[in-house]
Coordinates of N, CA and C and ligand atoms in Angstrom, one line a residue:
M1 N 137.6 97.8 95.2 CA 136.6 99.0 94.1 C 137.1 100.0 94.9
T2 N 137.3 101.1 94.7 CA 137.2 102.7 95.3 C 136.0 103.0 95.7
A3 N 135.9 104.3 96.6 CA 134.6 104.7 96.9 C 134.0 105.8 95.6
E4 N 133.0 105.7 95.5 CA 132.2 106.3 94.9 C 131.6 107.7 95.1
T5 N 131.6 108.7 94.7 CA 131.2 110.3 95.0 C 130.0 110.2 93.7
Y6 N 128.6 110.5 94.2 CA 127.6 111.1 93.4 C 127.9 112.5 93.1
T7 N 128.4 113.0 92.0 CA 128.9 114.5 91.8 C 128.1 115.1 91.9
L8 N 126.9 114.8 91.7 CA 125.9 116.0 91.8 C 125.4 116.5 92.6
G9 N 125.7 115.5 93.9 CA 125.2 115.9 95.4 C 123.9 116.4 95.7
Y10 N 123.8 116.7 96.5 CA 122.3 117.1 97.2 C 121.8 118.3 98.2
G11 N 122.5 119.1 97.0 CA 122.2 120.7 97.2 C 121.0 120.9 96.7
P12 N 120.3 122.1 97.0 CA 119.1 123.0 96.5 C 118.9 122.6 95.3
A13 N 120.2 123.3 94.3 CA 120.1 123.2 92.9 C 119.8 122.1 92.3
S14 N 120.8 121.1 92.7 CA 120.4 119.6 92.4 C 119.1 118.8 92.6
I15 N 118.9 119.0 93.8 CA 117.3 118.6 94.1 C 116.1 119.0 93.4
A16 N 116.2 120.5 93.2 CA 115.4 121.4 92.5 C 115.5 120.4 91.0
M17 N 116.9 120.2 90.5 CA 116.2 119.5 89.2 C 116.0 118.6 89.0
T18 N 116.0 117.6 89.4 CA 115.9 116.1 90.1 C 114.3 116.1 90.3
S19 N 114.1 117.3 91.0 CA 112.2 117.1 91.4 C 111.6 117.6 90.2
S20 N 112.2 118.2 89.3 CA 111.4 118.4 88.2 C 111.4 117.3 87.1
C21 N 111.7 116.6 87.1 CA 111.4 115.4 86.5 C 110.4 114.6 86.6
T22 N 109.4 113.9 85.6 CA 108.4 113.4 85.9 C 108.6 112.3 84.9
A23 N 107.5 111.1 85.2 CA 107.5 109.8 84.4 C 107.4 110.8 83.0
P24 N 106.1 111.1 82.5 CA 105.8 111.8 81.3 C 106.9 112.4 80.4
N25 N 107.6 113.6 81.1 CA 108.8 114.2 80.5 C 110.3 113.6 80.4
H26 N 110.2 112.6 81.4 CA 111.5 111.9 81.2 C 111.6 110.5 81.0
A27 N 110.4 110.1 81.1 CA 110.6 108.3 81.0 C 109.4 107.7 80.6
Q28 N 108.8 108.5 79.3 CA 108.0 108.1 78.5 C 108.1 107.0 77.8
F29 N 109.4 106.6 77.0 CA 109.8 105.9 76.6 C 109.4 104.3 77.3
F30 N 109.5 104.6 78.7 CA 109.5 103.3 79.8 C 108.0 103.0 80.1
L31 N 107.3 104.3 80.0 CA 105.4 104.3 80.5 C 104.9 103.5 79.6
N32 N 105.5 103.3 78.3 CA 105.1 102.7 77.4 C 104.8 101.0 77.5
L33 N 105.8 100.7 78.4 CA 105.9 99.9 78.3 C 105.2 98.6 79.4
L34 N 105.1 100.1 80.2 CA 104.3 99.2 81.6 C 102.3 98.8 81.9
E35 N 102.2 98.1 82.2 CA 101.0 97.7 82.5 C 100.4 97.8 83.7
P36 N 99.1 97.9 84.1 CA 98.9 97.9 85.8 C 99.2 96.4 86.4
G37 N 99.5 96.5 87.2 CA 99.8 95.0 87.7 C 100.9 95.0 88.0
M38 N 101.8 95.4 87.4 CA 103.3 95.2 87.2 C 104.0 95.7 88.4
R39 N 105.1 95.1 88.8 CA 106.0 95.3 90.0 C 107.0 95.8 89.5
L40 N 107.9 97.1 90.2 CA 108.8 97.9 89.9 C 110.0 97.8 91.2
L41 N 111.3 98.0 90.7 CA 112.2 98.4 91.6 C 112.4 99.6 91.0
D42 N 112.7 100.9 91.4 CA 113.5 102.1 90.4 C 114.6 102.5 91.5
I43 N 115.9 101.9 91.3 CA 117.2 102.0 91.8 C 117.6 103.1 91.5
G44 N 117.9 104.2 92.5 CA 118.6 105.3 92.3 C 117.5 106.5 92.0
C45 N 116.2 106.0 92.6 CA 115.2 107.2 92.2 C 115.2 108.5 92.5
G46 N 115.9 108.9 93.1 CA 116.3 110.3 93.8 C 115.0 110.8 93.9
P47 N 114.4 111.8 93.9 CA 113.2 112.7 94.8 C 112.1 111.9 94.9
G48 N 112.2 110.9 93.8 CA 111.2 110.0 93.6 C 109.7 110.8 92.5
T49 N 110.2 111.6 91.9 CA 108.9 112.2 91.0 C 108.8 111.4 90.2
V50 N 109.6 110.9 89.5 CA 109.5 109.7 88.4 C 108.7 108.7 89.0
T51 N 109.4 108.0 89.8 CA 109.0 107.0 90.6 C 107.5 107.0 90.5
L52 N 106.9 108.2 91.3 CA 105.7 108.2 91.4 C 104.5 108.2 90.0
G53 N 105.2 108.9 89.0 CA 104.5 108.5 87.7 C 104.3 106.6 86.9
L54 N 105.3 106.4 87.7 CA 105.5 104.7 87.4 C 104.7 104.1 88.1
A55 N 104.6 104.4 89.4 CA 103.6 103.5 90.5 C 102.3 103.8 89.7
E56 N 102.0 105.3 89.2 CA 100.4 105.3 88.7 C 100.2 104.7 87.7
A57 N 101.1 104.4 86.8 CA 100.7 103.3 85.2 C 101.1 102.2 85.8
V58 N 101.8 101.5 86.9 CA 101.4 99.8 87.0 C 100.5 99.8 88.1
Y59 N 99.6 100.8 88.6 CA 98.7 100.4 89.9 C 97.6 99.4 89.4
P60 N 97.2 98.7 90.1 CA 98.0 98.4 91.9 C 99.2 97.5 92.2
G61 N 100.0 97.3 91.5 CA 101.0 96.6 91.3 C 102.3 97.4 92.2
E62 N 102.7 96.8 93.0 CA 103.6 97.2 94.0 C 105.1 98.1 93.4
V63 N 105.3 99.1 94.2 CA 106.8 99.7 93.5 C 107.6 100.0 94.5
I64 N 108.6 100.1 94.7 CA 109.7 100.5 95.6 C 110.6 101.2 95.0
G65 N 110.9 102.5 95.5 CA 111.9 103.3 95.3 C 112.8 103.3 95.9
S66 N 114.0 103.2 95.4 CA 115.2 102.9 96.1 C 116.0 103.9 95.6
D67 N 116.9 104.2 96.9 CA 118.2 105.5 96.9 C 118.7 105.2 98.0
L68 N 120.1 105.9 97.6 CA 121.3 105.9 98.7 C 121.2 106.7 99.7
E69 N 120.5 108.2 99.6 CA 120.2 109.0 100.4 C 118.8 109.3 100.6
L70 N 118.6 109.4 102.0 CA 117.4 109.4 102.8 C 116.8 110.6 102.2
K71 N 117.3 111.8 102.2 CA 116.4 113.0 101.8 C 116.0 113.6 100.8
Q72 N 116.6 112.3 100.0 CA 115.9 112.3 98.5 C 114.6 112.0 98.2
T73 N 114.2 111.2 99.2 CA 112.6 110.7 99.0 C 111.5 111.0 99.9
E74 N 112.3 111.9 100.9 CA 111.3 112.1 102.0 C 110.1 113.2 101.7
S75 N 110.3 114.4 100.9 CA 109.3 114.8 100.5 C 108.3 113.9 99.7
I76 N 108.7 113.3 98.7 CA 107.8 113.1 97.6 C 106.7 111.6 98.6
A77 N 107.7 110.9 99.6 CA 107.3 109.7 100.5 C 105.9 110.3 101.2
S78 N 106.1 111.4 101.8 CA 105.0 112.0 102.7 C 103.8 112.6 101.8
S79 N 103.7 113.0 100.2 CA 102.7 113.3 99.5 C 101.9 112.2 98.8
V80 N 102.6 110.7 98.7 CA 101.6 109.7 98.6 C 100.2 109.6 99.5
E81 N 99.4 109.4 98.3 CA 98.0 109.4 99.0 C 98.1 108.0 99.4
P82 N 97.4 107.6 100.6 CA 97.0 106.5 101.0 C 96.4 105.5 100.3
S83 N 95.3 106.0 99.5 CA 94.8 105.0 98.6 C 95.6 104.9 97.4
K84 N 96.8 105.4 97.4 CA 97.5 104.9 96.3 C 99.1 104.6 96.9
A85 N 98.7 103.2 97.5 CA 99.8 103.2 98.6 C 100.6 101.8 98.3
N86 N 100.7 102.1 96.9 CA 101.2 100.9 95.9 C 103.0 101.2 96.0
L87 N 103.1 102.5 96.2 CA 104.5 103.1 96.1 C 105.3 103.2 97.4
S88 N 106.7 102.5 97.7 CA 107.0 102.9 99.3 C 108.8 103.0 98.7
F89 N 109.4 103.8 99.8 CA 110.6 103.9 99.5 C 111.5 103.3 100.7
Q90 N 112.4 103.0 100.1 CA 113.9 102.4 101.0 C 115.5 103.0 100.5
I91 N 116.3 102.8 101.6 CA 117.3 103.3 101.7 C 117.9 102.0 101.6
A92 N 118.9 102.0 100.2 CA 119.5 101.2 99.8 C 120.9 101.7 98.5
D93 N 121.9 100.6 98.8 CA 122.9 101.2 97.9 C 122.7 100.0 97.0
V94 N 122.9 100.5 95.7 CA 123.0 99.5 94.2 C 123.4 98.0 94.5
Y95 N 124.8 98.6 95.0 CA 125.8 97.3 95.4 C 125.3 96.1 96.5
Q96 N 124.3 96.8 97.1 CA 124.1 95.7 98.2 C 122.6 95.9 98.3
L97 N 121.9 95.7 97.2 CA 120.4 95.4 97.5 C 119.8 94.5 98.9
P98 N 118.6 94.8 99.3 CA 118.3 94.0 100.1 C 117.6 92.8 99.4
Y99 N 117.6 92.0 98.5 CA 116.6 91.1 98.0 C 117.5 90.0 97.9
Ligands
SAM1 C1 120.4 112.3 88.9 S1 119.1 111.4 90.3 C2 118.1 110.5 89.1 C3 117.0 110.6 90.1 C4 115.9 110.0 89.4 N1 116.2 108.5 88.9 C5 115.5 110.9 87.8 O1 115.3 110.0 87.1 O2 114.8 111.7 88.0 C6 120.5 109.8 90.8 C7 120.6 109.5 92.0 O3 121.3 108.0 92.1 C8 121.1 107.8 93.6 N2 122.3 107.2 94.0 C9 123.8 107.6 93.5 N3 124.6 106.5 94.0 C10 124.1 105.1 94.6 C11 124.0 104.2 94.8 N4 125.3 103.6 94.9 N5 123.2 103.3 95.2 C12 122.0 103.8 95.0 N6 121.5 104.9 94.6 C13 122.7 105.7 94.4 C14 121.8 109.4 94.1 O4 121.4 109.3 95.3 C15 120.5 110.0 93.1 O5 119.0 110.4 94.0

């Protein structure tokens, strides 16, 4: 397999665009399927703004947001309230998940 490139990149415009996504406005179809206590793995979670809404929907179920690029999740990870600590982030390549 040849190396892949994430063509959107991680520049300010790209981060701003993906950070504007939320679970209600980009994943309502999926929110409808979630119930408290479910466990989720969000692969390619980007900045984690969608992941945060998913974590609220399944609380207290565990949610892991996973992405290739650490910078993507730094800002949201620091904003998660300790009392809502069902959400964590990790760096992982979808082709080599540590599970
Ligand atoms: C368009 S963003 C989607 C962000 C988020 N899921 C959303 O809907 O708002 C795609 C994300 O996939 C990640 N990605 C690309 N290739 C990946 C790979 N091989 N393994 C894990 N994540 C990857 C990128 O770093 C980027 O953050």
